[in-house]
Short mmCIF file of N, CA and C in Angstrom, two decimals:
data_model
loop_
_atom_site.label_atom_id
_atom_site.label_comp_id
_atom_site.label_asym_id
_atom_site.label_seq_id
_atom_site.Cartn_x
_atom_site.Cartn_y
_atom_site.Cartn_z
N UNK A 1 22.78 16.87 14.66
CA UNK A 1 22.82 15.96 15.78
C UNK A 1 22.70 14.52 15.32
N UNK A 2 21.86 14.29 14.33
CA UNK A 2 21.69 12.92 13.84
C UNK A 2 22.99 12.41 13.24
N UNK A 3 23.61 13.24 12.41
CA UNK A 3 24.87 12.85 11.80
C UNK A 3 25.96 12.69 12.84
N UNK A 4 25.99 13.55 13.83
CA UNK A 4 26.98 13.44 14.91
C UNK A 4 26.83 12.13 15.67
N UNK A 5 25.61 11.60 15.71
CA UNK A 5 25.34 10.35 16.41
C UNK A 5 25.54 9.13 15.49
N UNK A 6 26.01 9.37 14.26
CA UNK A 6 26.28 8.27 13.34
C UNK A 6 25.15 7.95 12.38
N UNK A 7 24.09 8.76 12.40
CA UNK A 7 22.96 8.54 11.50
C UNK A 7 23.15 9.23 10.17
N UNK A 8 22.24 8.99 9.28
CA UNK A 8 22.26 9.58 7.95
C UNK A 8 20.98 10.37 7.73
N UNK A 9 21.10 11.53 7.11
CA UNK A 9 19.95 12.38 6.84
C UNK A 9 19.89 12.67 5.34
N UNK A 10 18.70 12.58 4.77
CA UNK A 10 18.48 12.92 3.36
C UNK A 10 17.30 13.87 3.29
N UNK A 11 17.36 14.82 2.38
CA UNK A 11 16.24 15.74 2.18
C UNK A 11 15.78 15.68 0.73
N UNK A 12 14.48 15.67 0.52
CA UNK A 12 13.91 15.61 -0.82
C UNK A 12 12.74 16.57 -0.90
N UNK A 13 12.47 17.06 -2.11
CA UNK A 13 11.31 17.92 -2.35
C UNK A 13 10.35 17.20 -3.27
N UNK A 14 9.07 17.44 -3.04
CA UNK A 14 8.04 16.81 -3.87
C UNK A 14 6.74 17.58 -3.70
N UNK A 15 6.02 17.77 -4.79
CA UNK A 15 4.69 18.36 -4.73
C UNK A 15 3.71 17.23 -4.41
N UNK A 16 3.23 17.19 -3.19
CA UNK A 16 2.38 16.08 -2.74
C UNK A 16 0.98 16.10 -3.34
N UNK A 17 0.68 17.11 -4.17
CA UNK A 17 -0.60 17.11 -4.87
C UNK A 17 -0.48 16.44 -6.24
N UNK A 18 0.72 16.03 -6.60
CA UNK A 18 0.97 15.40 -7.90
C UNK A 18 1.39 13.94 -7.67
N UNK A 19 0.47 13.01 -7.94
CA UNK A 19 0.75 11.60 -7.67
C UNK A 19 1.95 11.09 -8.45
N UNK A 20 2.16 11.59 -9.68
CA UNK A 20 3.31 11.13 -10.45
C UNK A 20 4.62 11.55 -9.78
N UNK A 21 4.65 12.73 -9.18
CA UNK A 21 5.85 13.17 -8.46
C UNK A 21 6.09 12.31 -7.22
N UNK A 22 5.03 11.92 -6.55
CA UNK A 22 5.16 11.06 -5.37
C UNK A 22 5.76 9.72 -5.78
N UNK A 23 5.23 9.14 -6.87
CA UNK A 23 5.76 7.85 -7.34
C UNK A 23 7.24 7.96 -7.70
N UNK A 24 7.59 9.02 -8.42
CA UNK A 24 8.98 9.22 -8.81
C UNK A 24 9.87 9.38 -7.59
N UNK A 25 9.39 10.10 -6.58
CA UNK A 25 10.18 10.30 -5.37
C UNK A 25 10.38 8.98 -4.63
N UNK A 26 9.34 8.17 -4.54
CA UNK A 26 9.46 6.87 -3.87
C UNK A 26 10.49 6.01 -4.59
N UNK A 27 10.45 5.98 -5.92
CA UNK A 27 11.43 5.22 -6.69
C UNK A 27 12.84 5.74 -6.45
N UNK A 28 12.99 7.04 -6.43
CA UNK A 28 14.31 7.64 -6.20
C UNK A 28 14.84 7.30 -4.81
N UNK A 29 14.00 7.43 -3.80
CA UNK A 29 14.41 7.12 -2.43
C UNK A 29 14.78 5.65 -2.31
N UNK A 30 13.96 4.76 -2.88
CA UNK A 30 14.28 3.33 -2.83
C UNK A 30 15.62 3.05 -3.49
N UNK A 31 15.90 3.73 -4.59
CA UNK A 31 17.16 3.53 -5.31
C UNK A 31 18.35 4.08 -4.54
N UNK A 32 18.21 5.28 -3.99
CA UNK A 32 19.33 5.95 -3.33
C UNK A 32 19.54 5.51 -1.88
N UNK A 33 18.46 5.20 -1.18
CA UNK A 33 18.55 4.97 0.26
C UNK A 33 18.27 3.52 0.63
N UNK A 34 17.32 2.91 -0.05
CA UNK A 34 16.89 1.57 0.35
C UNK A 34 15.84 1.68 1.43
N UNK A 35 16.02 0.90 2.49
CA UNK A 35 15.05 0.90 3.59
C UNK A 35 15.01 2.25 4.28
N UNK A 36 13.80 2.75 4.51
CA UNK A 36 13.60 4.01 5.22
C UNK A 36 13.09 3.68 6.62
N UNK A 37 13.82 4.12 7.63
CA UNK A 37 13.42 3.86 9.01
C UNK A 37 12.49 4.94 9.56
N UNK A 38 12.73 6.19 9.17
CA UNK A 38 11.90 7.31 9.64
C UNK A 38 11.68 8.25 8.45
N UNK A 39 10.43 8.66 8.25
CA UNK A 39 10.09 9.60 7.20
C UNK A 39 9.32 10.75 7.81
N UNK A 40 9.79 11.97 7.57
CA UNK A 40 9.10 13.16 8.06
C UNK A 40 8.58 13.91 6.84
N UNK A 41 7.27 14.04 6.76
CA UNK A 41 6.65 14.80 5.69
C UNK A 41 6.25 16.14 6.27
N UNK A 42 6.91 17.19 5.83
CA UNK A 42 6.67 18.53 6.35
C UNK A 42 5.83 19.30 5.33
N UNK A 43 4.62 18.81 5.10
CA UNK A 43 3.74 19.42 4.12
C UNK A 43 2.57 20.11 4.81
N UNK A 44 2.14 21.23 4.24
CA UNK A 44 1.00 21.95 4.79
C UNK A 44 -0.24 21.60 3.99
N UNK A 45 -1.10 20.81 4.59
CA UNK A 45 -2.34 20.41 3.93
C UNK A 45 -3.48 20.62 4.93
N UNK A 46 -4.51 21.33 4.51
CA UNK A 46 -5.66 21.55 5.39
C UNK A 46 -6.54 20.32 5.41
N UNK A 47 -7.20 20.10 6.48
CA UNK A 47 -8.09 18.96 6.60
C UNK A 47 -7.73 18.18 7.84
N UNK A 48 -8.29 17.05 7.98
CA UNK A 48 -7.97 16.25 9.14
C UNK A 48 -8.58 14.88 9.06
N UNK A 49 -8.33 14.13 10.08
CA UNK A 49 -8.84 12.78 10.15
C UNK A 49 -7.75 11.83 10.55
N UNK A 50 -8.11 10.60 10.70
CA UNK A 50 -7.17 9.55 11.05
C UNK A 50 -6.35 9.19 9.82
N UNK A 51 -5.05 8.99 9.96
CA UNK A 51 -4.18 8.71 8.82
C UNK A 51 -4.70 7.54 7.98
N UNK A 52 -5.11 6.41 8.57
CA UNK A 52 -5.60 5.31 7.72
C UNK A 52 -6.84 5.67 6.90
N UNK A 53 -7.58 6.69 7.32
CA UNK A 53 -8.80 7.08 6.63
C UNK A 53 -8.58 8.14 5.56
N UNK A 54 -7.39 8.70 5.46
CA UNK A 54 -7.12 9.76 4.50
C UNK A 54 -7.07 9.20 3.08
N UNK A 55 -7.47 10.01 2.11
CA UNK A 55 -7.41 9.63 0.70
C UNK A 55 -6.57 10.66 -0.03
N UNK A 56 -6.29 10.39 -1.30
CA UNK A 56 -5.54 11.35 -2.10
C UNK A 56 -6.45 12.39 -2.74
N UNK A 57 -7.75 12.26 -2.59
CA UNK A 57 -8.70 13.20 -3.18
C UNK A 57 -8.73 14.49 -2.36
N UNK A 58 -8.49 15.65 -3.01
CA UNK A 58 -8.51 16.91 -2.27
C UNK A 58 -9.86 17.17 -1.62
N UNK A 59 -9.83 17.68 -0.42
CA UNK A 59 -11.04 18.08 0.27
C UNK A 59 -11.80 16.95 0.93
N UNK A 60 -11.24 15.74 0.91
CA UNK A 60 -11.92 14.63 1.58
C UNK A 60 -11.18 14.27 2.85
N UNK A 61 -11.89 13.86 3.88
CA UNK A 61 -11.22 13.50 5.14
C UNK A 61 -10.45 12.19 5.03
#
């Protein structure tokens, strides 16, 4: 539907527990896509809290 409406869709895989993979993915996306208007992270991570309060440390809110 997005493509039919004239939009562009890209899919990428990344292990979000590996900070080096996240950095590499960000560099790749910046190189291939440029500005990102919408990002959907479909990752299963247990825990909770407000997004601004989240850290990269496992098990912390």
